[in-house]
Short mmCIF file of C-alpha atoms (C1' of nucleotides) in Angstrom, two decimals:
data_model
loop_
_atom_site.label_atom_id
_atom_site.label_comp_id
_atom_site.label_asym_id
_atom_site.label_seq_id
_atom_site.Cartn_x
_atom_site.Cartn_y
_atom_site.Cartn_z
CA UNK A 14 -22.67 13.01 10.50
CA UNK A 15 -26.02 11.53 9.53
CA UNK A 16 -27.32 8.43 11.28
CA UNK A 17 -30.22 6.20 10.28
CA UNK A 18 -32.14 4.64 13.14
CA UNK A 19 -34.23 1.55 12.35
CA UNK A 20 -36.22 0.66 15.47
CA UNK A 21 -39.86 -0.23 15.92
CA UNK A 22 -40.23 0.58 19.60
CA UNK A 23 -41.22 4.20 19.29
CA UNK A 24 -39.98 5.27 22.70
CA UNK A 25 -36.58 3.71 22.23
CA UNK A 26 -36.31 5.19 18.74
CA UNK A 27 -37.02 8.62 20.14
CA UNK A 28 -34.54 8.15 22.95
CA UNK A 29 -31.83 7.17 20.47
CA UNK A 30 -32.60 10.11 18.26
CA UNK A 31 -32.51 12.42 21.26
CA UNK A 32 -29.15 11.16 22.49
CA UNK A 33 -27.66 11.61 19.04
CA UNK A 34 -29.10 15.01 18.17
CA UNK A 35 -27.77 16.25 21.51
CA UNK A 36 -24.33 15.39 20.19
CA UNK A 37 -24.97 17.19 16.89
CA UNK A 38 -25.61 14.10 14.84
CA UNK A 39 -28.41 14.36 12.29
CA UNK A 40 -30.83 11.45 12.51
CA UNK A 41 -33.57 9.86 10.45
CA UNK A 42 -35.89 7.38 12.11
CA UNK A 43 -37.90 4.60 10.49
CA UNK A 44 -39.92 1.91 12.23
CA UNK A 45 -39.70 -1.21 10.09
CA UNK A 46 -37.20 -3.22 8.12
CA UNK A 47 -38.52 -2.41 4.66
CA UNK A 48 -38.24 1.31 5.21
CA UNK A 49 -34.84 0.75 6.80
CA UNK A 50 -33.64 -0.95 3.64
CA UNK A 51 -35.07 1.80 1.40
CA UNK A 52 -33.45 4.57 3.40
CA UNK A 53 -30.21 2.70 3.77
CA UNK A 54 -29.97 2.17 0.02
CA UNK A 55 -29.79 5.93 -0.44
CA UNK A 56 -26.23 5.57 0.81
CA UNK A 57 -26.22 8.96 2.48
CA UNK A 58 -25.63 7.80 6.04
CA UNK A 59 -22.42 7.66 8.05
CA UNK A 60 -23.81 4.83 10.16
CA UNK A 61 -26.99 2.79 10.62
CA UNK A 62 -28.37 1.68 13.95
CA UNK A 63 -30.44 -1.40 13.22
CA UNK A 64 -32.70 -3.33 15.56
CA UNK A 65 -32.79 -7.09 15.06
CA UNK A 66 -36.45 -7.65 15.86
CA UNK A 67 -38.50 -5.62 13.42
CA UNK A 68 -41.85 -5.90 11.68
CA UNK A 69 -41.36 -6.86 8.04
CA UNK A 70 -37.75 -7.72 7.27
CA UNK A 71 -35.69 -8.34 10.36
CA UNK A 72 -32.41 -6.60 11.02
CA UNK A 73 -30.21 -9.42 9.76
CA UNK A 74 -32.07 -9.45 6.46
CA UNK A 75 -31.81 -5.70 6.09
CA UNK A 76 -28.07 -5.77 6.74
CA UNK A 77 -27.54 -8.63 4.34
CA UNK A 78 -29.56 -6.88 1.63
CA UNK A 79 -27.64 -3.66 2.05
CA UNK A 80 -24.32 -5.46 1.75
CA UNK A 81 -25.54 -7.29 -1.30
CA UNK A 82 -26.23 -3.89 -2.89
CA UNK A 83 -22.68 -2.82 -2.06
CA UNK A 84 -23.72 -0.35 0.60
CA UNK A 85 -20.73 -0.19 2.96
CA UNK A 86 -22.25 2.04 5.62
CA UNK A 87 -21.18 0.82 9.07
CA UNK A 88 -24.03 -0.99 10.79
CA UNK A 89 -24.56 -1.21 14.56
CA UNK A 90 -27.03 -3.95 15.42
CA UNK A 91 -29.29 -3.72 18.45
CA UNK A 92 -30.26 -7.01 19.99
CA UNK A 93 -32.36 -7.89 23.01
CA UNK A 94 -30.98 -11.33 23.65
CA UNK A 95 -27.40 -11.68 24.59
CA UNK A 96 -26.61 -15.09 23.28
CA UNK A 97 -23.45 -15.63 21.37
CA UNK A 98 -25.27 -17.35 18.53
CA UNK A 99 -27.17 -14.24 17.60
CA UNK A 100 -24.13 -12.04 18.12
CA UNK A 101 -22.18 -14.08 15.66
CA UNK A 102 -25.01 -14.11 13.18
CA UNK A 103 -25.20 -10.35 13.49
CA UNK A 104 -21.60 -9.81 12.59
CA UNK A 105 -21.57 -12.34 9.80
CA UNK A 106 -24.63 -10.87 8.10
CA UNK A 107 -22.62 -7.79 7.29
CA UNK A 108 -23.05 -5.75 10.45
CA UNK A 109 -19.94 -4.17 11.93
CA UNK A 110 -20.81 -4.21 15.60
CA UNK A 111 -23.70 -5.01 17.89
CA UNK A 112 -24.99 -3.79 21.22
CA UNK A 113 -27.39 -5.48 23.61
CA UNK A 114 -30.38 -3.67 25.03
CA UNK A 115 -30.52 -2.05 27.46
CA UNK A 116 -27.39 0.00 26.98
CA UNK A 117 -25.89 3.13 28.43
CA UNK A 118 -25.95 6.22 26.21
CA UNK A 119 -22.21 6.54 26.65
CA UNK A 120 -21.71 3.10 25.23
CA UNK A 121 -23.80 3.91 22.20
CA UNK A 122 -21.78 7.05 21.54
CA UNK A 123 -18.48 5.27 22.02
CA UNK A 124 -19.47 2.57 19.56
CA UNK A 125 -20.61 5.07 16.99
CA UNK A 126 -17.34 6.92 17.32
CA UNK A 127 -15.46 3.67 16.80
CA UNK A 128 -17.52 2.81 13.73
CA UNK A 129 -17.32 6.15 12.02
CA UNK A 130 -13.65 6.69 12.78
CA UNK A 131 -12.76 3.85 10.45
CA UNK A 132 -14.20 5.46 7.40
CA UNK A 133 -12.42 8.09 5.39
CA UNK A 134 -9.37 5.86 5.04
CA UNK A 135 -7.66 5.93 1.70
CA UNK A 136 -5.58 9.00 2.07
CA UNK A 137 -4.00 9.58 -1.26
CA UNK A 138 -1.28 12.04 -0.50
CA UNK A 139 -0.99 14.66 -3.15
CA UNK A 140 0.31 18.17 -3.57
CA UNK A 141 -0.96 20.70 -6.00
CA UNK A 142 0.19 23.89 -7.62
CA UNK A 143 -1.80 25.71 -10.28
CA UNK A 144 -3.32 23.10 -12.52
CA UNK A 145 -0.79 20.45 -11.48
CA UNK A 146 -1.33 17.62 -9.04
CA UNK A 147 1.54 15.44 -7.99
CA UNK A 148 0.75 12.03 -6.57
CA UNK A 149 3.33 11.48 -3.85
CA UNK A 150 2.85 7.75 -3.77
CA UNK A 151 3.13 6.90 -7.45
CA UNK A 152 5.16 9.90 -8.71
CA UNK A 153 2.51 10.59 -11.31
CA UNK A 154 1.99 14.17 -12.37
CA UNK A 155 -1.49 15.09 -13.51
CA UNK A 156 -2.91 18.10 -15.28
CA UNK A 157 -6.40 18.28 -16.70
CA UNK A 158 -7.05 14.87 -18.17
CA UNK A 159 -3.45 14.05 -18.95
CA UNK A 160 -0.93 12.41 -16.72
CA UNK A 161 2.69 11.41 -16.95
CA UNK A 162 5.13 9.53 -14.80
CA UNK A 163 8.10 11.30 -13.25
CA UNK A 164 11.25 9.42 -12.52
CA UNK A 165 12.90 9.66 -9.18
CA UNK A 166 15.02 12.78 -9.57
CA UNK A 167 12.43 14.68 -11.55
CA UNK A 168 9.95 13.84 -8.86
CA UNK A 169 12.15 14.98 -6.00
CA UNK A 170 12.97 18.25 -7.70
CA UNK A 171 9.39 19.10 -8.56
CA UNK A 172 8.23 18.16 -5.09
CA UNK A 173 10.80 20.56 -3.68
CA UNK A 174 9.63 23.36 -5.92
CA UNK A 175 5.99 22.70 -5.11
CA UNK A 176 6.68 22.65 -1.41
CA UNK A 177 8.07 26.18 -1.61
CA UNK A 178 5.84 27.85 -4.12
CA UNK A 179 6.82 31.37 -3.25
CA UNK A 180 10.51 31.09 -2.59
CA UNK A 181 13.33 30.67 -5.04
CA UNK A 182 15.19 27.41 -4.66
CA UNK A 183 18.89 27.58 -5.39
CA UNK A 184 20.69 24.92 -7.37
CA UNK A 185 22.79 24.30 -4.28
CA UNK A 186 19.61 23.54 -2.36
CA UNK A 187 18.44 21.17 -5.00
CA UNK A 188 21.76 19.38 -5.13
CA UNK A 189 22.04 18.89 -1.40
CA UNK A 190 18.42 17.80 -1.03
CA UNK A 191 18.10 15.58 -4.07
CA UNK A 192 21.60 14.33 -4.79
CA UNK A 193 22.63 14.41 -1.17
CA UNK A 194 24.85 16.28 1.13
CA UNK A 195 28.28 15.33 -0.14
CA UNK A 196 27.46 14.83 -3.76
CA UNK A 197 29.66 16.17 -6.51
CA UNK A 198 26.84 16.86 -8.89
CA UNK A 199 27.23 20.02 -10.90
CA UNK A 200 24.81 22.82 -11.66
CA UNK A 201 24.44 21.35 -15.09
CA UNK A 202 22.88 18.23 -13.62
CA UNK A 203 20.13 20.35 -12.16
CA UNK A 204 19.75 22.26 -15.40
CA UNK A 205 19.34 19.05 -17.31
CA UNK A 206 16.56 17.88 -15.02
CA UNK A 207 14.82 21.23 -15.09
CA UNK A 208 14.82 20.84 -18.84
CA UNK A 209 13.29 17.35 -18.60
CA UNK A 210 10.62 18.69 -16.28
CA UNK A 211 9.76 21.56 -18.58
CA UNK A 212 9.33 19.16 -21.44
CA UNK A 213 6.84 17.17 -19.37
CA UNK A 214 4.98 20.30 -18.28
CA UNK A 215 4.56 21.35 -21.85
CA UNK A 216 3.42 17.87 -22.82
CA UNK A 217 0.73 18.24 -20.16
CA UNK A 218 -0.23 21.70 -21.47
CA UNK A 219 0.10 22.99 -17.95
CA UNK A 220 -0.20 26.68 -17.14
CA UNK A 221 2.60 26.19 -14.63
CA UNK A 222 6.14 27.04 -15.64
CA UNK A 223 9.52 26.74 -14.00
CA UNK A 224 11.18 30.15 -14.04
CA UNK A 225 14.88 30.65 -13.79
CA UNK A 226 15.98 33.59 -11.67
CA UNK A 227 19.44 34.35 -12.91
CA UNK A 228 22.16 33.78 -10.38
CA UNK A 229 19.51 32.87 -7.82
CA UNK A 230 17.67 29.69 -8.65
CA UNK A 231 14.26 28.44 -9.74
CA UNK A 232 10.69 29.17 -8.81
CA UNK A 233 7.32 27.92 -9.98
CA UNK A 234 5.10 30.38 -11.75
CA UNK A 235 1.59 30.28 -13.08
CA UNK A 236 0.83 31.69 -16.43
CA UNK A 237 -2.16 33.84 -15.97
CA UNK B 19 -3.62 -12.29 7.56
CA UNK B 20 -1.21 -11.66 10.39
CA UNK B 21 -2.50 -11.18 13.91
CA UNK B 22 -0.64 -9.92 16.96
CA UNK B 23 -1.68 -11.44 20.28
CA UNK B 24 -0.81 -9.49 23.42
CA UNK B 25 -1.75 -11.65 26.38
CA UNK B 26 0.18 -12.49 29.53
CA UNK B 27 -1.68 -15.64 30.50
CA UNK B 28 0.41 -18.13 28.62
CA UNK B 29 -2.27 -20.77 28.27
CA UNK B 30 -4.84 -18.34 26.92
CA UNK B 31 -2.28 -16.88 24.55
CA UNK B 32 -1.55 -20.34 23.23
CA UNK B 33 -5.22 -21.14 22.88
CA UNK B 34 -5.79 -17.96 20.90
CA UNK B 35 -2.84 -18.65 18.69
CA UNK B 36 -4.07 -22.18 18.11
CA UNK B 37 -7.58 -21.12 17.17
CA UNK B 38 -6.20 -18.64 14.71
CA UNK B 39 -3.50 -20.74 13.09
CA UNK B 40 -6.16 -23.41 12.54
CA UNK B 41 -7.93 -20.88 10.37
CA UNK B 42 -4.74 -20.05 8.45
CA UNK B 43 -4.03 -16.78 10.22
CA UNK B 44 -0.38 -16.11 11.00
CA UNK B 45 0.14 -15.09 14.61
CA UNK B 46 2.79 -13.49 16.73
CA UNK B 47 2.48 -13.69 20.50
CA UNK B 48 3.96 -11.37 23.12
CA UNK B 49 3.31 -11.41 26.84
CA UNK B 50 3.49 -7.81 28.04
CA UNK B 51 2.35 -4.36 27.06
CA UNK B 52 5.75 -2.95 26.19
CA UNK B 53 6.47 -5.71 23.67
CA UNK B 54 2.93 -5.37 22.38
CA UNK B 55 3.57 -1.71 21.63
CA UNK B 56 6.91 -2.43 19.94
CA UNK B 57 5.47 -5.14 17.72
CA UNK B 58 2.34 -3.14 17.00
CA UNK B 59 4.41 -0.16 15.86
CA UNK B 60 5.87 -2.26 13.06
CA UNK B 61 2.47 -1.80 11.38
CA UNK B 62 2.50 -5.16 9.68
CA UNK B 63 -0.55 -6.69 11.38
CA UNK B 64 -4.06 -6.99 10.10
CA UNK B 65 -5.42 -6.95 13.65
CA UNK B 66 -4.23 -6.90 17.25
CA UNK B 67 -5.80 -8.87 20.07
CA UNK B 68 -4.98 -6.96 23.21
CA UNK B 69 -5.59 -7.98 26.79
CA UNK B 70 -6.48 -5.16 29.17
CA UNK B 71 -4.66 -6.46 32.23
CA UNK B 72 -0.99 -6.77 31.38
CA UNK B 73 2.34 -6.45 33.14
CA UNK B 74 4.03 -3.20 32.20
CA UNK B 75 1.75 -0.96 30.16
CA UNK B 76 -1.87 -2.04 30.29
CA UNK B 77 -3.96 -2.63 27.19
CA UNK B 78 -5.60 0.79 27.20
CA UNK B 79 -2.22 2.49 27.27
CA UNK B 80 -0.89 0.33 24.48
CA UNK B 81 -3.90 1.08 22.29
CA UNK B 82 -3.69 4.79 23.00
CA UNK B 83 0.04 4.87 22.23
CA UNK B 84 -0.48 3.03 18.96
CA UNK B 85 -3.16 5.45 17.86
CA UNK B 86 -0.99 8.38 18.83
CA UNK B 87 1.65 6.99 16.45
CA UNK B 88 -0.97 6.78 13.68
CA UNK B 89 -1.12 3.02 13.69
CA UNK B 90 -4.63 2.21 12.42
CA UNK B 91 -4.53 -1.56 12.87
CA UNK B 92 -7.91 -2.78 14.19
CA UNK B 93 -7.67 -3.62 17.88
CA UNK B 94 -9.81 -6.17 19.67
CA UNK B 95 -9.60 -5.71 23.44
CA UNK B 96 -9.93 -8.63 25.84
CA UNK B 97 -11.41 -7.77 29.20
CA UNK B 98 -12.24 -9.87 32.20
CA UNK B 99 -14.79 -7.61 33.79
CA UNK B 100 -17.95 -6.82 31.95
CA UNK B 101 -18.77 -3.35 33.20
CA UNK B 102 -19.78 -0.72 30.73
CA UNK B 103 -17.32 1.81 32.12
CA UNK B 104 -14.37 -0.25 31.08
CA UNK B 105 -15.96 -1.16 27.80
CA UNK B 106 -16.39 2.45 26.90
CA UNK B 107 -12.89 3.29 28.01
CA UNK B 108 -11.70 0.49 25.78
CA UNK B 109 -13.35 1.88 22.72
CA UNK B 110 -12.36 5.48 23.39
CA UNK B 111 -8.73 4.61 23.86
CA UNK B 112 -8.63 3.71 20.19
CA UNK B 113 -9.72 0.08 20.27
CA UNK B 114 -12.27 -0.99 17.69
CA UNK B 115 -14.08 -3.69 19.56
CA UNK B 116 -13.86 -5.64 22.80
CA UNK B 117 -14.70 -9.09 23.99
CA UNK B 118 -15.19 -10.34 27.52
CA UNK B 119 -13.46 -13.45 28.78
CA UNK B 120 -14.37 -16.23 28.61
CA UNK B 121 -15.50 -16.29 24.99
CA UNK B 122 -16.43 -18.84 22.38
CA UNK B 123 -13.91 -19.43 19.60
CA UNK B 124 -16.63 -18.75 17.06
CA UNK B 125 -17.22 -15.34 18.55
CA UNK B 126 -13.55 -14.49 18.36
CA UNK B 127 -13.44 -15.50 14.70
CA UNK B 128 -16.61 -13.59 13.87
CA UNK B 129 -15.24 -10.46 15.49
CA UNK B 130 -11.96 -10.74 13.67
CA UNK B 131 -13.79 -11.17 10.40
CA UNK B 132 -15.82 -8.07 11.17
CA UNK B 133 -12.74 -6.07 12.09
CA UNK B 134 -10.65 -7.05 9.14
CA UNK B 135 -13.54 -6.69 6.75
CA UNK B 136 -13.65 -3.01 7.50
CA UNK B 137 -10.17 -2.43 6.25
CA UNK B 138 -9.94 -2.39 2.49
CA UNK B 139 -8.83 -6.01 2.68
CA UNK B 140 -12.27 -7.35 1.86
CA UNK B 141 -12.87 -10.77 3.28
CA UNK B 142 -15.29 -11.65 0.54
CA UNK B 143 -14.03 -14.69 -1.18
CA UNK B 144 -13.03 -12.79 -4.29
CA UNK B 145 -11.34 -9.60 -5.33
CA UNK B 146 -11.22 -8.18 -8.79
CA UNK B 147 -9.17 -5.79 -10.80
CA UNK B 148 -9.69 -5.20 -14.48
CA UNK B 149 -10.51 -8.52 -16.07
CA UNK B 150 -8.93 -10.48 -13.21
CA UNK B 151 -10.74 -12.20 -10.39
CA UNK B 152 -8.78 -13.67 -7.54
CA UNK B 153 -10.47 -16.33 -5.45
CA UNK B 154 -9.25 -15.70 -1.92
CA UNK B 155 -10.01 -19.14 -0.58
CA UNK B 156 -8.65 -21.29 -3.39
CA UNK B 157 -5.91 -18.92 -4.65
CA UNK B 158 -7.15 -19.38 -8.19
CA UNK B 159 -6.78 -16.49 -10.56
CA UNK B 160 -9.38 -16.21 -13.27
CA UNK B 161 -9.62 -14.17 -16.43
CA UNK B 162 -12.15 -14.68 -19.15
CA UNK B 163 -12.59 -18.41 -19.42
CA UNK B 164 -9.09 -19.31 -18.30
CA UNK B 165 -7.89 -19.87 -14.80
CA UNK B 166 -4.63 -20.72 -13.11
CA UNK B 167 -3.51 -21.54 -9.62
CA UNK B 168 -1.27 -19.18 -7.67
CA UNK B 169 1.05 -20.50 -5.03
CA UNK B 170 1.27 -18.87 -1.66
CA UNK B 171 3.74 -16.07 -2.30
CA UNK B 172 2.37 -15.21 -5.71
CA UNK B 173 -1.06 -15.07 -4.17
CA UNK B 174 -0.11 -12.84 -1.26
CA UNK B 175 1.74 -10.42 -3.51
CA UNK B 176 -1.05 -10.13 -6.03
CA UNK B 177 -3.60 -9.73 -3.27
CA UNK B 178 -1.56 -6.90 -1.84
CA UNK B 179 -1.37 -5.18 -5.19
CA UNK B 180 -5.09 -5.64 -5.79
CA UNK B 181 -5.97 -4.30 -2.36
CA UNK B 182 -4.19 -1.03 -3.15
CA UNK B 183 -4.99 -0.44 -6.76
CA UNK B 184 -4.16 3.24 -6.70
CA UNK B 185 -0.99 3.30 -4.66
CA UNK B 186 2.51 2.12 -5.35
CA UNK B 187 3.62 -0.78 -3.19
CA UNK B 188 7.30 -0.78 -2.33
CA UNK B 189 9.42 -3.89 -2.30
CA UNK B 190 10.01 -3.27 1.37
CA UNK B 191 6.25 -3.36 1.93
CA UNK B 192 5.97 -6.59 0.05
CA UNK B 193 8.83 -8.16 1.96
CA UNK B 194 7.52 -7.25 5.39
CA UNK B 195 3.95 -8.22 4.57
CA UNK B 196 4.61 -11.41 2.63
CA UNK B 197 7.92 -12.72 3.92
CA UNK B 198 7.40 -11.28 7.37
CA UNK B 199 8.75 -8.72 9.70
CA UNK B 200 12.31 -9.90 10.31
CA UNK B 201 12.93 -11.66 7.06
CA UNK B 202 16.17 -11.30 5.19
CA UNK B 203 14.61 -11.67 1.78
CA UNK B 204 16.17 -9.48 -0.85
CA UNK B 205 14.62 -7.27 -3.48
CA UNK B 206 15.46 -9.93 -5.99
CA UNK B 207 13.08 -12.33 -4.31
CA UNK B 208 10.26 -9.92 -4.96
CA UNK B 209 11.44 -9.37 -8.51
CA UNK B 210 11.44 -13.08 -9.16
CA UNK B 211 7.86 -13.44 -7.98
CA UNK B 212 6.73 -10.42 -9.96
CA UNK B 213 8.19 -12.17 -12.95
CA UNK B 214 6.29 -15.38 -12.16
CA UNK B 215 3.08 -13.40 -11.79
CA UNK B 216 3.59 -11.63 -15.09
CA UNK B 217 4.09 -14.92 -16.81
CA UNK B 218 0.75 -16.11 -15.43
CA UNK B 219 -0.98 -12.88 -16.40
CA UNK B 220 0.22 -13.26 -19.93
CA UNK B 221 -0.83 -16.88 -19.99
CA UNK B 222 -4.32 -15.70 -19.04
CA UNK B 223 -4.22 -13.02 -21.73
CA UNK B 224 -5.21 -10.51 -19.11
CA UNK B 225 -5.37 -6.79 -19.87
CA UNK B 226 -3.89 -6.19 -16.43
CA UNK B 227 -0.19 -5.61 -16.10
CA UNK B 228 2.17 -5.14 -13.20
CA UNK B 229 4.07 -1.92 -13.73
CA UNK B 230 7.38 -1.19 -12.12
CA UNK B 231 7.85 2.35 -10.87
CA UNK B 232 11.60 2.61 -10.68
CA UNK B 233 12.96 3.28 -7.24
CA UNK B 234 9.41 3.30 -5.92
CA UNK B 235 7.69 -0.03 -6.30
CA UNK B 236 4.93 -1.74 -8.24
CA UNK B 237 1.42 -0.90 -9.26
CA UNK B 238 -1.30 -2.65 -11.20
CA UNK B 239 -2.30 -1.12 -14.48
CA UNK B 240 -4.93 -1.87 -17.03
CA UNK B 241 -4.21 -1.82 -20.69
CA UNK B 242 -6.94 0.13 -22.35
"C1'" DC C 17 29.01 43.27 -28.40
"C1'" DC C 18 31.01 40.42 -24.99
"C1'" DT C 19 30.72 37.76 -21.06
"C1'" DT C 20 28.37 34.70 -18.35
"C1'" DA C 21 24.51 31.97 -17.08
"C1'" DT C 22 21.19 28.87 -18.55
"C1'" DC C 23 19.15 25.40 -22.04
"C1'" DT C 24 18.96 21.47 -24.70
"C1'" DT C 25 20.31 17.02 -26.51
"C1'" DA C 26 22.60 12.93 -27.75
"C1'" DA C 27 25.41 9.45 -26.25
"C1'" DA C 28 27.98 7.22 -22.52
"C1'" DA C 29 27.89 5.37 -17.95
"C1'" DT C 30 25.50 3.48 -14.29
"C1'" DT C 31 21.77 1.51 -11.76
"C1'" DT C 32 17.71 -0.97 -11.38
"C1'" DT C 33 14.85 -4.42 -12.81
"C1'" DC C 34 13.86 -8.78 -15.44
"C1'" DT C 35 14.29 -13.48 -16.50
"C1'" DT C 36 15.93 -18.09 -16.09
"C1'" DA C 37 17.85 -22.15 -14.73
"C1'" DA C 38 19.50 -24.62 -11.12
"C1'" DA C 39 19.76 -25.66 -6.34
"C1'" DG C 40 17.48 -26.10 -1.89
"C1'" DC C 41 13.72 -27.64 1.14
"C1'" DA C 42 9.70 -29.58 3.00
"C1'" DC C 43 6.30 -33.00 2.35
"C1'" DT C 44 4.30 -37.28 0.40
"C1'" DT C 45 4.30 -41.63 -1.26
"C1'" DC C 46 5.90 -45.93 -2.06
"C1'" DG D 27 14.62 -43.99 3.38
"C1'" DA D 28 14.56 -43.21 -1.58
"C1'" DA D 29 12.22 -40.97 -5.04
"C1'" DG D 30 8.95 -37.63 -6.41
"C1'" DT D 31 6.41 -33.26 -6.22
"C1'" DG D 32 5.75 -28.55 -5.65
"C1'" DC D 33 7.19 -24.35 -3.91
"C1'" DT D 34 10.97 -21.09 -2.71
"C1'" DT D 35 15.51 -19.15 -2.98
"C1'" DT D 36 19.73 -18.04 -5.25
"C1'" DA D 37 22.59 -16.33 -8.70
"C1'" DA D 38 24.12 -14.40 -12.84
"C1'" DG D 39 23.70 -12.40 -17.25
"C1'" DA D 40 20.35 -9.66 -20.15
"C1'" DA D 41 17.42 -5.91 -20.75
"C1'" DA D 42 15.67 -1.55 -19.77
"C1'" DA D 43 15.43 2.84 -17.68
"C1'" DT D 44 17.69 6.53 -15.36
"C1'" DT D 45 21.51 9.52 -14.58
"C1'" DT D 46 25.61 11.79 -15.94
"C1'" DT D 47 28.48 13.98 -19.14
"C1'" DA D 48 29.67 17.06 -22.50
"C1'" DA D 49 29.35 20.31 -26.08
"C1'" DG D 50 27.04 23.57 -28.75
"C1'" DA D 51 22.90 26.75 -28.73
"C1'" DT D 52 20.38 30.44 -26.67
"C1'" DA D 53 19.39 34.25 -23.78
"C1'" DA D 54 20.38 38.10 -20.33
"C1'" DG D 55 22.93 41.89 -18.51
"C1'" DG D 56 26.13 45.27 -18.56
#
DNA sequence: CCTTATCTTAAAATTTTCTTAAAGCACTTC
DNA sequence: GAAGTGCTTTAAGAAAATTTTAAGATAAGG
């Protein structure tokens, strides 16, 4: 976690840096708005602590400029005055939170935790095996540059095989888990889908193959 | 934008709801912590306004329980006392921000904007995908020189698809987020609106298409 | 070889999704 | 309060994709 501190009061800047490095954050400190903007534009920070009153550009302007340049780094504004007007202005200029001086170190840390927790959203759930990646949300199967869509049953069967890469999955297993408990699907149904899947694997030029273990079931294998 | 209000003081709850509905938010109001948790677990809200002092579970407990169940909805805590201790506790319990009573309506709105901005939902006044630009305040959809107006449901559905360009959105998702939590809309309702949207996309000559993923949902795609 | 298990495919059956037109509703306007 | 407007819902047949079936081909094991 790397935090940028933009604060002109040297003693306060040092105090902030000290509090944060104690907690294993890495910090960079600059003392005016122009430098704050330059550093912020590097887009390497997990959060920016930004004083409102600064020589050169003020904090609002820095925040606004960063947002205009599509920098999404969470910004925590520091403000001396507590009036609502400036609070509102702070949030609307693109900042994510503000804190009034003086503040307790614990409050600073809590706010930073809140700000940084929100990042890292977008969890694409995927599973992989060999050179294959299966997108669990869209049922797309990718390999190298290529990609193809699996329909529902293909998807469920491949997911099952990928979830148990070392074991052999019996046709019975596949039927009860994909067709359902009391289905009357036959082994041939499974065989047909295995065939469809193999066709797609070969279209993708994957090194992964579906191996039949006679009288036992199927298992994924990777061609060396 | 759908907001859950958890507040036992009836008059305050009504005031909150009124402020928000004025600004075109949809609100649901409950008056105790247990209901707050139940509603929050439905995961259909864009933000939750949560009073600390509540009959039954208090606000901290509700927030903590929601986070334990992986509900990431931004939470704005309302607290009567201004001490730092409780503020910090509020943020560490999983809340994203807090506000002390009494507060100015403008501050509430600014905080909500800040909270919801952080989610992918982008409160800029436009979102784009491919050659499409959707104006979020006028509901106009633009492409190249042409432009057309979307009505409410078309708009909400397209916005949802554009906000999750990589994932598949299920019909269930669309129904709970656009028709609402306890609606009895059928899949066919969604299908009808998807059809309306496609007609408008083709009128605009857009390269964007709405792809059906059978048994899964819909996803935006761009014709190369 | 002969038997049995597995593969592969095309066509039939089924399910899901698409598209429309018409009906229903909520608001305005006259 | 009648008529008009714009959006939403309903319903039903059409279209499209998936799933099942079935039959012959291929491969493995004894």
